[in-house]
PDB file of C-alpha atoms and ligand atoms in Angstrom:
ATOM      1  CA  MET E   7     -17.065 -72.448 -64.011  1.00 36.00           C
ATOM      2  CA  THR E   8     -14.402 -72.824 -66.577  1.00 36.00           C
ATOM      3  CA  MET E   9     -12.653 -69.656 -67.625  1.00 38.00           C
ATOM      4  CA  THR E  10     -11.304 -70.119 -71.066  1.00 44.00           C
ATOM      5  CA  VAL E  11      -8.670 -67.650 -71.719  1.00 50.00           C
ATOM      6  CA  SER E  12      -8.617 -69.189 -74.626  1.00 50.00           C
ATOM      7  CA  ALA E  13     -10.936 -71.126 -76.424  1.00 54.00           C
ATOM      8  CA  ASN E  14     -10.483 -68.329 -78.917  1.00 80.00           C
ATOM      9  CA  ALA E  15      -6.797 -67.686 -78.476  1.00 89.00           C
ATOM     10  CA  CYS E  16      -6.034 -69.098 -81.876  1.00 93.00           C
ATOM     11  CA  VAL E  17      -8.059 -66.519 -83.761  1.00 95.00           C
ATOM     12  CA  THR E  18      -5.820 -63.804 -82.475  1.00 95.00           C
ATOM     13  CA  CYS E  19      -2.661 -65.826 -82.938  1.00 96.00           C
ATOM     14  CA  GLY E  20      -1.951 -68.053 -85.939  1.00 97.00           C
ATOM     15  CA  ALA E  21       1.758 -68.313 -85.017  1.00 97.00           C
ATOM     16  CA  CYS E  22       2.006 -72.049 -85.554  1.00 97.00           C
ATOM     17  CA  CYS E  23       0.664 -71.626 -89.129  1.00 98.00           C
ATOM     18  CA  ALA E  24       3.547 -69.312 -89.782  1.00 98.00           C
ATOM     19  CA  SER E  25       6.359 -71.176 -87.991  1.00 98.00           C
ATOM     20  CA  TYR E  26       6.538 -74.819 -89.106  1.00 98.00           C
ATOM     21  CA  ARG E  27       6.464 -76.984 -92.170  1.00 98.00           C
ATOM     22  CA  VAL E  28       3.036 -78.496 -92.349  1.00 98.00           C
ATOM     23  CA  SER E  29       3.600 -81.937 -93.945  1.00 98.00           C
ATOM     24  CA  PHE E  30       1.310 -84.964 -94.238  1.00 98.00           C
ATOM     25  CA  TYR E  31       0.630 -88.159 -96.190  1.00 98.00           C
ATOM     26  CA  TRP E  32      -0.117 -87.271 -99.815  1.00 98.00           C
ATOM     27  CA  ALA E  33      -3.472 -89.006 -99.837  1.00 98.00           C
ATOM     28  CA  GLU E  34      -4.983 -86.377 -97.531  1.00 98.00           C
ATOM     29  CA  GLY E  35      -5.122 -84.225-100.680  1.00 98.00           C
ATOM     30  CA  ASP E  36      -8.409 -84.096-102.478  1.00 98.00           C
ATOM     31  CA  ASP E  37      -6.735 -85.469-105.579  1.00 98.00           C
ATOM     32  CA  ALA E  38      -6.860 -88.842-103.728  1.00 98.00           C
ATOM     33  CA  PRO E  39     -10.120 -90.778-103.285  1.00 97.00           C
ATOM     34  CA  ALA E  40     -10.700 -90.001 -99.626  1.00 96.00           C
ATOM     35  CA  GLY E  41      -8.710 -86.812 -99.335  1.00 98.00           C
ATOM     36  CA  VAL E  42     -10.085 -83.431 -98.412  1.00 98.00           C
ATOM     37  CA  VAL E  43      -7.182 -80.909 -98.337  1.00 98.00           C
ATOM     38  CA  PRO E  44      -7.318 -78.780-101.486  1.00 98.00           C
ATOM     39  CA  HIS E  45      -4.416 -80.175-103.437  1.00 98.00           C
ATOM     40  CA  GLN E  46      -3.805 -76.886-105.290  1.00 98.00           C
ATOM     41  CA  LEU E  47      -2.619 -75.445-101.953  1.00 98.00           C
ATOM     42  CA  THR E  48      -0.088 -78.129-101.408  1.00 98.00           C
ATOM     43  CA  GLU E  49       3.339 -79.024-102.853  1.00 98.00           C
ATOM     44  CA  LYS E  50       4.985 -82.350-103.215  1.00 98.00           C
ATOM     45  CA  LEU E  51       7.800 -83.257-100.794  1.00 98.00           C
ATOM     46  CA  ASN E  52       8.405 -86.789-101.990  1.00 98.00           C
ATOM     47  CA  ASP E  53       6.473 -89.793-103.325  1.00 97.00           C
ATOM     48  CA  PHE E  54       4.695 -90.163-100.016  1.00 98.00           C
ATOM     49  CA  ARG E  55       4.336 -86.797 -98.498  1.00 98.00           C
ATOM     50  CA  ARG E  56       3.249 -83.286 -99.391  1.00 98.00           C
ATOM     51  CA  CYS E  57       3.062 -80.034 -97.443  1.00 98.00           C
ATOM     52  CA  MET E  58       1.027 -76.878 -97.417  1.00 98.00           C
ATOM     53  CA  GLN E  59       2.366 -74.341 -99.824  1.00 98.00           C
ATOM     54  CA  GLY E  60       4.435 -71.688 -98.034  1.00 98.00           C
ATOM     55  CA  THR E  61       5.399 -73.828 -95.164  1.00 98.00           C
ATOM     56  CA  ASN E  62       8.509 -75.528 -96.712  1.00 98.00           C
ATOM     57  CA  SER E  63      10.483 -72.349 -96.209  1.00 97.00           C
ATOM     58  CA  ALA E  64      12.958 -70.746 -93.843  1.00 97.00           C
ATOM     59  CA  THR E  65      10.213 -68.234 -93.241  1.00 97.00           C
ATOM     60  CA  PRO E  66       7.077 -70.479 -93.283  1.00 98.00           C
ATOM     61  CA  ARG E  67       3.615 -69.111 -93.704  1.00 98.00           C
ATOM     62  CA  CYS E  68       0.844 -71.383 -94.814  1.00 98.00           C
ATOM     63  CA  VAL E  69      -0.904 -70.225 -98.000  1.00 98.00           C
ATOM     64  CA  ALA E  70      -4.236 -70.902 -96.297  1.00 98.00           C
ATOM     65  CA  LEU E  71      -3.522 -68.528 -93.368  1.00 98.00           C
ATOM     66  CA  GLN E  72      -5.559 -65.357 -93.717  1.00 98.00           C
ATOM     67  CA  GLY E  73      -4.993 -62.204 -91.640  1.00 98.00           C
ATOM     68  CA  ASP E  74      -2.197 -60.964 -89.463  1.00 98.00           C
ATOM     69  CA  VAL E  75      -0.284 -63.199 -86.980  1.00 98.00           C
ATOM     70  CA  GLY E  76      -0.904 -62.012 -83.450  1.00 97.00           C
ATOM     71  CA  GLN E  77      -3.896 -59.854 -84.521  1.00 96.00           C
ATOM     72  CA  ALA E  78      -6.714 -61.658 -86.245  1.00 97.00           C
ATOM     73  CA  VAL E  79      -6.379 -64.789 -88.322  1.00 97.00           C
ATOM     74  CA  SER E  80      -8.349 -67.576 -89.918  1.00 97.00           C
ATOM     75  CA  CYS E  81      -7.790 -70.701 -91.948  1.00 97.00           C
ATOM     76  CA  ALA E  82      -9.266 -70.585 -95.362  1.00 98.00           C
ATOM     77  CA  ILE E  83      -9.578 -74.342 -95.388  1.00 98.00           C
ATOM     78  CA  TYR E  84     -10.449 -74.960 -91.725  1.00 96.00           C
ATOM     79  CA  GLU E  85     -12.949 -77.745 -92.336  1.00 97.00           C
ATOM     80  CA  ASN E  86     -10.484 -79.442 -94.692  1.00 98.00           C
ATOM     81  CA  ARG E  87      -7.221 -78.740 -92.956  1.00 98.00           C
ATOM     82  CA  PRO E  88      -4.670 -81.618 -92.816  1.00 98.00           C
ATOM     83  CA  THR E  89      -3.977 -83.865 -89.895  1.00 97.00           C
ATOM     84  CA  PRO E  90      -1.091 -82.010 -88.350  1.00 96.00           C
ATOM     85  CA  CYS E  91      -3.260 -78.905 -87.995  1.00 96.00           C
ATOM     86  CA  ARG E  92      -6.046 -80.983 -86.389  1.00 94.00           C
ATOM     87  CA  ASP E  93      -3.611 -82.626 -84.067  1.00 92.00           C
ATOM     88  CA  PHE E  94      -1.773 -79.449 -83.022  1.00 91.00           C
ATOM     89  CA  ASP E  95      -2.924 -78.692 -79.482  1.00 81.00           C
ATOM     90  CA  ILE E  96      -3.112 -75.247 -78.156  1.00 76.00           C
ATOM     91  CA  SER E  97      -0.689 -75.319 -75.257  1.00 73.00           C
ATOM     92  CA  TRP E  98      -3.155 -75.070 -72.437  1.00 66.00           C
ATOM     93  CA  GLN E  99      -4.941 -78.184 -73.697  1.00 63.00           C
ATOM     94  CA  GLY E 100      -1.996 -80.247 -72.687  1.00 63.00           C
ATOM     95  CA  SER E 101       1.655 -79.662 -73.100  1.00 72.00           C
ATOM     96  CA  ASN E 102       2.644 -78.384 -76.470  1.00 84.00           C
ATOM     97  CA  ASP E 103       5.950 -76.541 -76.401  1.00 90.00           C
ATOM     98  CA  ALA E 104       5.641 -76.022 -80.118  1.00 93.00           C
ATOM     99  CA  CYS E 105       2.662 -73.754 -79.488  1.00 93.00           C
ATOM    100  CA  ASP E 106       4.599 -71.752 -76.925  1.00 91.00           C
ATOM    101  CA  ARG E 107       7.676 -71.587 -79.256  1.00 94.00           C
ATOM    102  CA  ALA E 108       5.643 -70.340 -82.188  1.00 96.00           C
ATOM    103  CA  ARG E 109       3.980 -67.700 -80.119  1.00 94.00           C
ATOM    104  CA  ALA E 110       7.319 -66.548 -78.702  1.00 95.00           C
ATOM    105  CA  LYS E 111       8.649 -66.112 -82.235  1.00 97.00           C
ATOM    106  CA  TYR E 112       5.947 -63.465 -82.729  1.00 97.00           C
ATOM    107  CA  GLY E 113       6.366 -61.915 -79.313  1.00 96.00           C
ATOM    108  CA  LEU E 114       3.259 -63.554 -77.906  1.00 95.00           C
ATOM    109  CA  ALA E 115       3.273 -64.850 -74.354  1.00 91.00           C
ATOM    110  CA  PRO E 116       2.711 -68.536 -73.703  1.00 88.00           C
ATOM    111  CA  LEU E 117      -0.830 -69.545 -72.938  1.00 84.00           C
ATOM    112  CA  ILE E 118      -1.539 -70.811 -69.521  1.00 73.00           C
ATOM    113  CA  ASN E 119      -4.385 -72.851 -68.289  1.00 52.00           C
ATOM    114  CA  ILE E 120      -6.452 -70.603 -65.999  1.00 44.00           C
ATOM    115  CA  VAL E 121      -9.180 -73.005 -65.336  1.00 43.00           C
ATOM    116  CA  GLN E 122     -10.969 -71.758 -62.278  1.00 39.00           C
ATOM    117  CA  VAL E 123     -13.798 -73.051 -60.190  1.00 37.00           C
ATOM    118  CA  ALA E 124     -16.396 -70.477 -59.188  1.00 35.00           C
TER     119      ALA E 124
HETATM  120  S1  LIG N   1       0.521 -71.155 -81.811  1.00 55.07           S
HETATM  121 FE1  LIG N   1      -0.910 -72.035 -80.280  1.00 55.07          FE
HETATM  122  S2  LIG N   1      -2.325 -70.345 -79.764  1.00 55.07           S
HETATM  123 FE2  LIG N   1      -1.303 -69.821 -81.681  1.00 55.07          FE
HETATM  124  S3  LIG N   1      -2.734 -70.534 -83.225  1.00 55.07           S
HETATM  125 FE3  LIG N   1      -1.249 -72.146 -82.899  1.00 55.07          FE
HETATM  126  S4  LIG N   1      -2.261 -73.547 -81.442  1.00 55.07           S
HETATM  127 FE4  LIG N   1      -3.312 -71.527 -81.326  1.00 55.07          FE
HETATM  128  S1  LIG N   2      -4.015 -75.333 -93.235  1.00 55.07           S
HETATM  129 FE1  LIG N   2      -4.984 -73.788 -91.941  1.00 55.07          FE
HETATM  130  S2  LIG N   2      -4.616 -74.503 -89.806  1.00 55.07           S
HETATM  131 FE2  LIG N   2      -3.155 -75.623 -91.150  1.00 55.07          FE
HETATM  132  S3  LIG N   2      -1.270 -74.422 -91.203  1.00 55.07           S
HETATM  133 FE3  LIG N   2      -2.486 -73.754 -92.952  1.00 55.07          FE
HETATM  134  S4  LIG N   2      -3.746 -71.936 -92.110  1.00 55.07           S
HETATM  135 FE4  LIG N   2      -2.928 -73.133 -90.365  1.00 55.07          FE
END
C-alpha cells in the first residue's frame, strides 16, 4: 500500500507560490490564440516573457494564491495555471530542492517520501 503523506501536502502549504517569480512564455496567456492563463493576472517582463502578478517582487506572492501559506491554500486558476506551476514537483515526487527551500522559508519541514509496502 502506498502511504501518501502527501498527495495533499500542497493544499496545506502554498509556499512555492509565495517564494519565487513565476515567469513563462508570453503566449501562455489567454490573450494569445492557444493561451489559457488569464492575462489580467499577469504582468509583462519583456517582449517574450510575462509573469504572474505579485511574483516579481522581493516578497513574492502570486495573485492567484488564495488562503494562508502553511494553513490552507488553493490556486484560483488551477486548471489554467502556467507551465512552471505544472512542472513544479512536490519534493517527494523526485528531487526538488526548491520545494524544500520554499517550505523552509515558512517554517515548514521538508516533505519526505514515506512510501511503504503493507
Ligand atoms: S512548496 Fe512543495 S509542498 Fe508546498 S505547495 Fe509547493 S510543491 Fe507543494
Ligand atoms: S498560478 Fe496558481 S499554482 Fe501558479 S504560483 Fe499562482 S497560485 Fe501558485
